[in-house]
Coordinates of C-alpha atoms and ligand atoms in Angstrom, one line a residue:
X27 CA 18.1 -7.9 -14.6
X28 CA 19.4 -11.3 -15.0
X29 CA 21.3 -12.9 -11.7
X30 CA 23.8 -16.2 -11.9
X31 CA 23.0 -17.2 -8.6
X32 CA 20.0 -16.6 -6.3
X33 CA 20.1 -15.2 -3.0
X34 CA 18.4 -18.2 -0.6
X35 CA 15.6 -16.6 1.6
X36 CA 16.8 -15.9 4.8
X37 CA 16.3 -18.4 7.6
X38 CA 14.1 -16.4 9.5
X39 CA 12.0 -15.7 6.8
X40 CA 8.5 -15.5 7.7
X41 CA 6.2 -17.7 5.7
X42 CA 2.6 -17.3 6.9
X43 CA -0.7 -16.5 5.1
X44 CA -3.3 -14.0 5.8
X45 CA -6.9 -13.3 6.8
X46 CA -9.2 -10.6 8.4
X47 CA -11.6 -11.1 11.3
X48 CA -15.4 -9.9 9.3
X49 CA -13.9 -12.2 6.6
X50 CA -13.1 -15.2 8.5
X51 CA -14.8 -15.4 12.0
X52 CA -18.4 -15.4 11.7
X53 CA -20.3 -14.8 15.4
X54 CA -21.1 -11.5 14.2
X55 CA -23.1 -10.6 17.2
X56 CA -21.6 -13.1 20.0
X57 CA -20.5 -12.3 23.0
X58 CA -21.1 -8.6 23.4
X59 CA -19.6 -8.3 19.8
X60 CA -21.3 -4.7 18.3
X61 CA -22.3 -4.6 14.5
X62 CA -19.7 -2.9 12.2
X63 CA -20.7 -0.9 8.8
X64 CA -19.7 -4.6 6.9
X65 CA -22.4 -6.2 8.8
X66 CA -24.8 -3.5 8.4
X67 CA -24.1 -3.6 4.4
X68 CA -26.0 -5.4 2.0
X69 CA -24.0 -7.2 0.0
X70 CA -24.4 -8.4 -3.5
X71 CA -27.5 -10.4 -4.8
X72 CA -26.4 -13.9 -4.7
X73 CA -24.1 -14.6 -2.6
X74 CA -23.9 -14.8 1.4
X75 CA -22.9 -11.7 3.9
X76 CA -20.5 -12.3 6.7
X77 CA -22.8 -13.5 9.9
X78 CA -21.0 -17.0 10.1
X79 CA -18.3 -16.9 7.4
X80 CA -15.7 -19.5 8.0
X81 CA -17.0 -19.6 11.5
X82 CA -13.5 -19.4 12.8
X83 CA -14.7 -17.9 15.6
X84 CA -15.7 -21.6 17.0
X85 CA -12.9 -23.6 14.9
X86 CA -9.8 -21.6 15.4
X87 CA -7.8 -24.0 17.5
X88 CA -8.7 -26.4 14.6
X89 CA -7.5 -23.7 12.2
X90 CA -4.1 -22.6 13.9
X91 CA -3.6 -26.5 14.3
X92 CA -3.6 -26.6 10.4
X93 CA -1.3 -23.8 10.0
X94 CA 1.4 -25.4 12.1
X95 CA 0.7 -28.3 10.1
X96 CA 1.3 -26.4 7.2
X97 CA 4.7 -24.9 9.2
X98 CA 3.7 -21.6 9.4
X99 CA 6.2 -19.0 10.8
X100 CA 4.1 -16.8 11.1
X101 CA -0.3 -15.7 10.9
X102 CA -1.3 -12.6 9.9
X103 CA -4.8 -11.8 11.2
X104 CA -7.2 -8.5 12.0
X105 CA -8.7 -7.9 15.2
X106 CA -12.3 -6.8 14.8
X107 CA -12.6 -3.7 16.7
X108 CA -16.0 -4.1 17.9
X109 CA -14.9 -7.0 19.7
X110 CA -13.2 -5.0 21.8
X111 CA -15.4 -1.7 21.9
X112 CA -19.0 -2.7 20.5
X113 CA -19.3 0.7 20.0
X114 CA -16.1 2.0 18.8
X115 CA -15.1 3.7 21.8
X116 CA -17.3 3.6 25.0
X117 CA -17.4 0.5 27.3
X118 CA -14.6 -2.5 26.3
X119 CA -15.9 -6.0 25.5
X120 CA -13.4 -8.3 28.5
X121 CA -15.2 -11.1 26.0
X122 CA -13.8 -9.8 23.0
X123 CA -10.2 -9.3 25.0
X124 CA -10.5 -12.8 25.9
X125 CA -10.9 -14.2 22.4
X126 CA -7.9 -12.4 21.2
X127 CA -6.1 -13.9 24.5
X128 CA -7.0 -17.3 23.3
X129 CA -6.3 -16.9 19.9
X130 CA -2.8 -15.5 20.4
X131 CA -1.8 -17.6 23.0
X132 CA -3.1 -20.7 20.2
X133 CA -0.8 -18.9 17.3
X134 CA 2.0 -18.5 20.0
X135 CA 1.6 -22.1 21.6
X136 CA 2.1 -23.4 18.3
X137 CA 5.1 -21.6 17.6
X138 CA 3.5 -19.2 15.1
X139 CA 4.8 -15.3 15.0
X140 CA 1.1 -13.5 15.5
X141 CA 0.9 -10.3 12.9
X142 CA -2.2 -8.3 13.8
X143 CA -4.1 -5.7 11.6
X144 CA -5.7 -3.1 13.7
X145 CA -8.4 -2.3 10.7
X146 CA -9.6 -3.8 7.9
X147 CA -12.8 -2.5 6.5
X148 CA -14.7 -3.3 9.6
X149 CA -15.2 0.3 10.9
X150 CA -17.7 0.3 14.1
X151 CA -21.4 1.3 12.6
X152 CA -21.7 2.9 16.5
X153 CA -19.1 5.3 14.7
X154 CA -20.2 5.6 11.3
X155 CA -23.2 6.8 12.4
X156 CA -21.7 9.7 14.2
X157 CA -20.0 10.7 10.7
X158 CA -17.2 7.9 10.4
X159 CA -13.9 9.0 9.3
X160 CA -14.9 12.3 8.3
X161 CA -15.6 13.2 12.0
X162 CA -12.2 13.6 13.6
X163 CA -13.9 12.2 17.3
X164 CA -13.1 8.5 14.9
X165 CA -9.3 9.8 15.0
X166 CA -9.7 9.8 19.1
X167 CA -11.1 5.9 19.2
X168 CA -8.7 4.5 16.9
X169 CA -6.2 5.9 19.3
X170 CA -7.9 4.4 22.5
X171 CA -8.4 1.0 20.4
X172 CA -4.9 1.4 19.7
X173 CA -3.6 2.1 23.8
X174 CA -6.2 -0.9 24.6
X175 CA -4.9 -3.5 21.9
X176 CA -1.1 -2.7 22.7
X177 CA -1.9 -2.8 26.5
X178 CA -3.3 -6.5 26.3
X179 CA -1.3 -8.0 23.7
X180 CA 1.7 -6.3 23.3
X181 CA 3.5 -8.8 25.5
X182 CA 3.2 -11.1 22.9
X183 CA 2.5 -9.4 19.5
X184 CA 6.0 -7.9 17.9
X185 CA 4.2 -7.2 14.7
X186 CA 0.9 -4.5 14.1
X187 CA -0.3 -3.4 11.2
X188 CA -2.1 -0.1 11.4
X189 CA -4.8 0.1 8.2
X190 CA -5.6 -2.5 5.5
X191 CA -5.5 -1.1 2.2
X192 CA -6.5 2.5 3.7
X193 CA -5.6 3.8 -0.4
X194 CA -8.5 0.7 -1.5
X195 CA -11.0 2.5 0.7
X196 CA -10.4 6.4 -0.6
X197 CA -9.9 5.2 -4.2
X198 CA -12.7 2.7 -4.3
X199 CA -15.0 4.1 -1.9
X200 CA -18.0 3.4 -3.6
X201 CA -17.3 -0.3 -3.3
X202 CA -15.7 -0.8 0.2
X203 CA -18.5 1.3 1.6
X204 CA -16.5 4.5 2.5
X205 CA -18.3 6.9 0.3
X206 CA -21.0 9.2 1.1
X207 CA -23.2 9.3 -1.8
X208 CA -25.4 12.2 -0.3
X209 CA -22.4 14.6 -0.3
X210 CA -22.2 17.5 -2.3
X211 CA -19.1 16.7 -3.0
X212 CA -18.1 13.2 -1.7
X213 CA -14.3 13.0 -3.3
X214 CA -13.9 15.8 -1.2
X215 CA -15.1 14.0 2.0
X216 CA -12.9 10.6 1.3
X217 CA -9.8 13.1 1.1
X218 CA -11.0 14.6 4.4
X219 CA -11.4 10.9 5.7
X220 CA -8.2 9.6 4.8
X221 CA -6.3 12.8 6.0
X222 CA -8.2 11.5 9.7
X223 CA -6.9 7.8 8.8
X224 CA -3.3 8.9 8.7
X225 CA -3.6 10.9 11.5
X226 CA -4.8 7.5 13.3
X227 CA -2.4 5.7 11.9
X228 CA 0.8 8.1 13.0
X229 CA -0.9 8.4 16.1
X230 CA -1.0 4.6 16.6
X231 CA 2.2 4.3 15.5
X232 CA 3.9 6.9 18.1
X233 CA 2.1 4.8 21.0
X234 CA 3.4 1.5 20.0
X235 CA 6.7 3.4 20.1
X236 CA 6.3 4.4 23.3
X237 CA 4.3 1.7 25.4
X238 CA 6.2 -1.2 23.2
X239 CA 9.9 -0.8 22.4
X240 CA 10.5 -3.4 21.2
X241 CA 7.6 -4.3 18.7
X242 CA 7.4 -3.4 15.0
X243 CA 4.4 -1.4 13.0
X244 CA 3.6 -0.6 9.8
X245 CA 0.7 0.6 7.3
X246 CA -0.6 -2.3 5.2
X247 CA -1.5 -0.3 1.9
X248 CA -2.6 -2.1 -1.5
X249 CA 0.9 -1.0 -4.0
X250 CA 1.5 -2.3 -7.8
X251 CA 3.6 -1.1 -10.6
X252 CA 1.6 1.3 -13.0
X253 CA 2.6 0.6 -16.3
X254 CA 2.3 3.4 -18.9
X255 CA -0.2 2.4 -21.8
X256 CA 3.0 2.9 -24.6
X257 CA 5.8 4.5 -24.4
X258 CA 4.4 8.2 -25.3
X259 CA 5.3 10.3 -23.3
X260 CA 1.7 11.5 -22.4
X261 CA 0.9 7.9 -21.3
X262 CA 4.0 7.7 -19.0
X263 CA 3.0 11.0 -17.3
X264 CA -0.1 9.5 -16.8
X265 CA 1.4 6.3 -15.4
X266 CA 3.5 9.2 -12.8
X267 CA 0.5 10.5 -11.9
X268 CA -1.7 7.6 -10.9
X269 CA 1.2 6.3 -8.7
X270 CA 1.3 9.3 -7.1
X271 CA -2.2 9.6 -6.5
X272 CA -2.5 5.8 -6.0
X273 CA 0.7 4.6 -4.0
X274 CA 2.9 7.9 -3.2
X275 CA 0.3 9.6 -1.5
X276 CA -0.1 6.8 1.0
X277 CA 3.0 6.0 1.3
X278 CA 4.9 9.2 1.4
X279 CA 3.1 10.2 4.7
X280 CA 3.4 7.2 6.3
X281 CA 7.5 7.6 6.1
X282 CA 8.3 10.8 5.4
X283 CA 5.1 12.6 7.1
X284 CA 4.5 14.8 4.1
X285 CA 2.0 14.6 1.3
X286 CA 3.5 14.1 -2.1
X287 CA 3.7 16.9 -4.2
X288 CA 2.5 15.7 -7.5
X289 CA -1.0 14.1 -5.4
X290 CA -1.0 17.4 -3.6
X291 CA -1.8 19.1 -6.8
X292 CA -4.4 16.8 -8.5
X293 CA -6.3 17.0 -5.0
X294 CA -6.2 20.7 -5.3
X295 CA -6.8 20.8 -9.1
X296 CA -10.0 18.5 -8.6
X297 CA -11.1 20.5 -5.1
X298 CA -10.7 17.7 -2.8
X299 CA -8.2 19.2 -0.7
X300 CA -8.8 18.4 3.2
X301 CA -9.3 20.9 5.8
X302 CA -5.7 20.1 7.8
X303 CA -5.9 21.7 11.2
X304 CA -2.8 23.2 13.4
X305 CA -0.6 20.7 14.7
X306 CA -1.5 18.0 12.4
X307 CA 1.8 17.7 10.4
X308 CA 4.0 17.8 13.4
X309 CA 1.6 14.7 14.3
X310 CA 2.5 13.4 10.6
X311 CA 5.7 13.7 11.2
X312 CA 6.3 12.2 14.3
X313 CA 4.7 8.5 13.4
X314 CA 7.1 6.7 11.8
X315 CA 6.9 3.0 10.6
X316 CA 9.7 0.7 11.1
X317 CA 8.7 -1.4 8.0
X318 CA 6.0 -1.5 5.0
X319 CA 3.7 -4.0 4.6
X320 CA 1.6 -4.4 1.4
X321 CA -0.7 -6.3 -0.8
X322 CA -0.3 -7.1 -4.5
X323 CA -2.7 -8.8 -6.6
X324 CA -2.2 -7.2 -9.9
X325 CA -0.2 -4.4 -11.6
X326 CA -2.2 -1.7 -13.4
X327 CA -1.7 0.2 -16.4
X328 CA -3.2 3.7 -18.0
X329 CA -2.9 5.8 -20.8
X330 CA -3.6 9.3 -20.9
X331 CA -6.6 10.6 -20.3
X332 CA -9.0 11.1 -23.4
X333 CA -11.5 13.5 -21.4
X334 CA -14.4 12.1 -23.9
X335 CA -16.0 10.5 -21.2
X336 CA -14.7 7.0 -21.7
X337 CA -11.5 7.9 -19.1
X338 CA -13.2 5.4 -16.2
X339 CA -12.8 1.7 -17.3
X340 CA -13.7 -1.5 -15.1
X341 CA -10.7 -3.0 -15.5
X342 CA -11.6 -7.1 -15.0
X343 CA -13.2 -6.9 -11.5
X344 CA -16.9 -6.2 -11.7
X345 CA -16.7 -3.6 -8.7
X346 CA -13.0 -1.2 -9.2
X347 CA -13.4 1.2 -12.0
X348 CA -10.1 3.1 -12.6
X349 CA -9.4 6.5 -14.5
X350 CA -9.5 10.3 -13.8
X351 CA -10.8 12.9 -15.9
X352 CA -7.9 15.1 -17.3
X353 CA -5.3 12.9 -15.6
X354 CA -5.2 9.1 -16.7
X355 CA -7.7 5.9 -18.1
X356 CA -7.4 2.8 -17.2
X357 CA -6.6 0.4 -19.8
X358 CA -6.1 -3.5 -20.4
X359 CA -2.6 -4.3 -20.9
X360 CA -2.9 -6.9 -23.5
X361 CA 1.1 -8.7 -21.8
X362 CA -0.7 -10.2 -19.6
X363 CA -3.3 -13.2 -18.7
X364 CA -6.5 -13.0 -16.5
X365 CA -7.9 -15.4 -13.7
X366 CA -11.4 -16.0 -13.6
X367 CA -12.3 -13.0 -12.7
X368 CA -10.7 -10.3 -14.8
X369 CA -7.6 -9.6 -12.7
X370 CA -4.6 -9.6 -14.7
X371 CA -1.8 -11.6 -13.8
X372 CA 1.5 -10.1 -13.3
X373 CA 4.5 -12.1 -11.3
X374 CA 7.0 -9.6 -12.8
X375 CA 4.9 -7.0 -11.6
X376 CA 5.5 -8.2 -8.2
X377 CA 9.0 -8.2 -8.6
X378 CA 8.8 -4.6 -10.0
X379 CA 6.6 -3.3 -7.2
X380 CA 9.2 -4.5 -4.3
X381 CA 12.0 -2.6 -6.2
X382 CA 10.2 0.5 -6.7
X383 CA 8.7 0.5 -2.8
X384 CA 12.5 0.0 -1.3
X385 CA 14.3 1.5 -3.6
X386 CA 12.3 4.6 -2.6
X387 CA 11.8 3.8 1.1
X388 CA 14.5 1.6 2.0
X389 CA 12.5 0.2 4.8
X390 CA 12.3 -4.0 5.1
X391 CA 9.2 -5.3 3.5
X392 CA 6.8 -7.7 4.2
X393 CA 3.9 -8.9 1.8
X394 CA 0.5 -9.0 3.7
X395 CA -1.5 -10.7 0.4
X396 CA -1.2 -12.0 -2.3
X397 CA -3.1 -15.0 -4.0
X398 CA -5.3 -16.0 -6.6
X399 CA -9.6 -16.1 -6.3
X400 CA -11.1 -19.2 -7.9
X401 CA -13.9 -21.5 -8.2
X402 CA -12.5 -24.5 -6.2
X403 CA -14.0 -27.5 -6.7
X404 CA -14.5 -30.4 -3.8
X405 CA -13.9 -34.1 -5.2
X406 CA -14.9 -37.3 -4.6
X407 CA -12.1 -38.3 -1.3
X408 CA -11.9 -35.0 0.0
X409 CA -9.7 -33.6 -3.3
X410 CA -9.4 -30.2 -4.3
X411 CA -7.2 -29.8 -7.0
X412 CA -5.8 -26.0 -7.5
X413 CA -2.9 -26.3 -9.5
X414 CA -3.5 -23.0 -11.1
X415 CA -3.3 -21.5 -7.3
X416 CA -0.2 -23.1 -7.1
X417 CA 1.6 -21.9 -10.3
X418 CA 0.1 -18.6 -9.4
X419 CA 2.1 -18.6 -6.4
X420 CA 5.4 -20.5 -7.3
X421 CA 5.7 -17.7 -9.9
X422 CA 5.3 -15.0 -7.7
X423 CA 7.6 -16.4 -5.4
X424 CA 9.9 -16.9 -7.6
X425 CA 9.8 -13.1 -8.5
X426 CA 10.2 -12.4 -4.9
X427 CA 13.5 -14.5 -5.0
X428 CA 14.3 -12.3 -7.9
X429 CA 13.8 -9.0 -6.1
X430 CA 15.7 -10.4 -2.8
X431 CA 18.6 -11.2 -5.0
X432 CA 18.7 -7.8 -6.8
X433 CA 18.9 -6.5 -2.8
X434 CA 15.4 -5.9 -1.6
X435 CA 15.0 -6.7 2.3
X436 CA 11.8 -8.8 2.6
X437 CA 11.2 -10.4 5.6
X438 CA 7.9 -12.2 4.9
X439 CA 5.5 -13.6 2.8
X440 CA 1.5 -13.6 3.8
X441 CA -0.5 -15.1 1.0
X442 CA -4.1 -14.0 0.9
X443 CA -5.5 -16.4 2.3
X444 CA -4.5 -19.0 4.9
X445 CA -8.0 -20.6 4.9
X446 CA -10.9 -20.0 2.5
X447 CA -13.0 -17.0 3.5
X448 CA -16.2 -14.5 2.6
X449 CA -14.4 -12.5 -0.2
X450 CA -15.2 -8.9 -0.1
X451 CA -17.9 -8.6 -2.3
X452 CA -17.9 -12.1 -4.5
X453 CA -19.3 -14.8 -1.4
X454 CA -17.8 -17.7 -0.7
X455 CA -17.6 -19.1 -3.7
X456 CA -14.5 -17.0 -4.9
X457 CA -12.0 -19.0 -2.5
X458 CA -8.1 -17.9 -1.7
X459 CA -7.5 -20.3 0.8
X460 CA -5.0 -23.6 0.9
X461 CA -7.3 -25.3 3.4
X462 CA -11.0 -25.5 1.6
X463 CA -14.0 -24.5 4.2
X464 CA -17.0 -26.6 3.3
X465 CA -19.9 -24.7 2.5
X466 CA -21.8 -23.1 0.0
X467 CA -23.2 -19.4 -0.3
X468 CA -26.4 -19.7 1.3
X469 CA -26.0 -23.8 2.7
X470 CA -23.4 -23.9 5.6
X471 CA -23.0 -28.2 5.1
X472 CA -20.5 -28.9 7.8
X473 CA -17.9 -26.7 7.8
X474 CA -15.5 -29.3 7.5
X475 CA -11.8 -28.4 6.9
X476 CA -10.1 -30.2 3.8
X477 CA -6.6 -29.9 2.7
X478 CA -6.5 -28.7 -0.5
X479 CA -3.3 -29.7 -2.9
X480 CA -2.0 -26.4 -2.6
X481 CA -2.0 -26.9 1.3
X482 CA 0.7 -29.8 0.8
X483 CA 2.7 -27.7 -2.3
X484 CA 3.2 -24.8 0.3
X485 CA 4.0 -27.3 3.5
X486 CA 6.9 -28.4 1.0
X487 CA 7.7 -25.3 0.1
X488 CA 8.1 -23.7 4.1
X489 CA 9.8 -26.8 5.2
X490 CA 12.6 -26.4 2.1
X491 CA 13.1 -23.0 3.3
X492 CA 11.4 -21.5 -0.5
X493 CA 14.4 -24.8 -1.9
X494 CA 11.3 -27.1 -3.4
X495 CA 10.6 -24.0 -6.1
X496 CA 13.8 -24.8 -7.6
Ligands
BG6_533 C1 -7.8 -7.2 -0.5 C2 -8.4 -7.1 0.8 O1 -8.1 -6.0 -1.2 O2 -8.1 -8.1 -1.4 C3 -9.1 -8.4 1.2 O3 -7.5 -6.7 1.8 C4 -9.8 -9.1 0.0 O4 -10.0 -8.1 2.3 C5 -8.7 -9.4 -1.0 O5 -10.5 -10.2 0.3 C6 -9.2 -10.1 -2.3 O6 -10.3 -9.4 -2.8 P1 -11.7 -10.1 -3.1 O7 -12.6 -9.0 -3.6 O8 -11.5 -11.1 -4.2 O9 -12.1 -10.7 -1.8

């Protein structure tokens, strides 16, 4: 749809970036901190784990100083929950209260909107070991975690995020870590574990509800236009079905407490139905989110399924295969380009994915990440030169401008990520960040924060209210 004018972003428009705490802060075992299944993982040969990261655990008022710098209106950030309770639940951590205190109060102080992720990927190992999500005592923690976080900074957070990309960690289990490969059937088991994550999650978001009226939350799921593979009609069921199973499902509880139907059925055609107990759809039902958050990198595209064993494709990134026997393949969509890593690039896909999300929810909309992985490179003076970030991101913005004109309420934009972190399963070498962390994967140098070029392209950008991009 073509516009004659474009609708400005709104003044209040919330311009920030992202990061998570496992990613970002390093002091993996400091002050009382317990160990979480990401620091009990092994990561891939090659590249570092996440014991001192960006070690923003010792340089955030350095950090937050940058991101005012930048103008920031707002940091999105997770709070690593054995931090609080080392052990998932148990005895609280007052040292792990008190860095969240500190950091807030920084973010606040420099006139910064805090947004806080409850969970992202850093489940306590305390509570792995006792079954993780697929024992329903987890379900009972995140709720106390929940009470505890809104009790100590709901007076100054407005914004929570329940559960980072909680459709990532059923879909991709086997590479975020959620899967049980000793399971007789361990599909099965990540339905039964996400069924207990969006009971957490509605639970979490009725308490807010209650103990903070006046604060927003919201699930923080990965969603992306699924393209069809061509336009026979086989392939565009296909495309229906993978964004039930991928987005719909997700999403459709979240807001309207039910599962959707067409995911219903491929759980129960496959087996993988979970066990759902009395009472848990009135609990469904009665935790509503006041907006949706989510993260787009890439759109995706299938065909139908050829059921000749050649249905699950790695599509780019060495660890996400996607297909489903007797329901779609993952394909390359030959449209579009690829970064360095195999992700396609798809700006209109952005644009698409905010229609389709409020056109069916019509809830406001914030973006929690987006960005492009590369490897930066440090010059001579302190230079890092990342134009390709930065056309990477002026397009997707301008597709965001696009969707906000065709009437799409988004009220914020949280690039993935603020400052270069530990990606999830590429080291630090693969960097997001506008403000470049020096050090290597196994050689922490000095730490030292540089400005990269993007850093100055975004300043611009905030400080023209999203104007420079035209
Ligand atoms: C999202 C996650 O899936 O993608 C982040 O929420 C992650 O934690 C980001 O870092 C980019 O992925 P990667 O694998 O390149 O780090």
């Amino acid at each position: 749809m073509k516009h004659n004018q474009l609708k400005p972003f709104p003044a209040d428009f919330l311009w920030g970036g992202s990061t998570s705490a496992y990613q970002i802060e390093g002091a993996w075992n400091e002050d009382g901190k317990g160990p979480s299944v990401i620091d009990m993982a092994k990561g891939p040969e090659g590249t570092t784990d996440f014991k001192v990261a960006s070690d923003h655990y010792h340089h955030y008022k350095e950090d937050i100083a940058l991101l005012a710098e930048m103008g920031f209106k707002a940091y999105r950030f997770s709070i690593a929950w054995t931090r609080i309770y080392p052990n998932g639940a148990g005895e609280l951590n007052q040292k792990g209260i008190e860095f969240y205190d500190n950091l807030i109060n920084e973010i606040e102080s420099q006139g910064i909107e805090p947004i806080v992720t409850m969970y992202h990927f850093d489940l306590p190992y305390a509570l792995e070991q006792k079954g993780g999500w697929s024992n329903r005592e987890t379900i009972d923690a995140f709720e106390v975690y929940a009470k505890t976080l809104f009790e100590n900074f709901g007076d100054r957070v407005k914004y929570w995020l329940t559960i980072n990309e909680q459709n990532m960690m059923i879909l991709h289990g086997d590479a975020i870590g959620t899967v049980n490969p000793n399971l007789e059937n361990p599909k099965k088991d990540l339905y039964q574990q996400n069924h207990h994550m969006l009971l957490a999650q509605a639970k979490a978001m009725s308490l807010c509800h209650q103990m903070l009226p006046s604060a927003k939350i919201g699930p923080a799921p990965n969603i992306v236009s699924i393209y069809p593979d061509s336009s026979n009609p086989e392939d565009i069921m296909a495309a229906q079905s993978y964004m039930a199973i991928r987005n719909w499902l997700y999403l459709d509880i979240a807001v309207f407490g039910r599962y959707n139907t067409t995911a219903w059925n491929f759980l129960e055609e496959k087996g993988y139905t979970p066990t759902i107990l009395d009472g848990d759809m009135e609990v469904l039902q009665s935790g509503k989110p006041d907006f949706i958050a989510f993260n787009y990198y890439t759109s995706q595209t299938v065909g139908a399924s050829k059921e000749d064993g050649t249905d699950v494709n790695h599509t780019g990134d060495q660890h996400i295969t996607i297909g489903e026997p007797g329901i779609y393949k993952g394909v390359t969509n030959a449209n579009l380009e690829k970064n360095e890593f195999g992700w396609e690039i798809d700006p209109i896909g952005f644009r698409n994915t905010l229609r389709e999300i409020y056109d069916r929810y019509n809830l406001p909309l914030i973006v929690t990440e987006n960005g492009l992985g590369a490897f930066d490179k440090l010059e001579e003076g302190d230079v890092v030169n990342d134009s390709y970030r930065i056309e990477f991101l002026r397009k997707h913005i301008e597709q965001m401008q696009l969707a906000l004109t065709d009437g799409v309420e988004v009220f914020g934009f949280c690039p993935w990520s603020a400052i270069d972190l530990i990606s999830t399963h590429q080291g630090c070498s693969k960097r997001y960040g506008f403000i470049f962390v020096n050090r290597g994967e196994f050689d922490l140098k000095d730490l030292r924060r540089i400005r990269k070029n993007s850093f100055y392209w975004y300043k611009e950008l905030i400080a023209t209210g999203g104007k420079s991009l035209n």
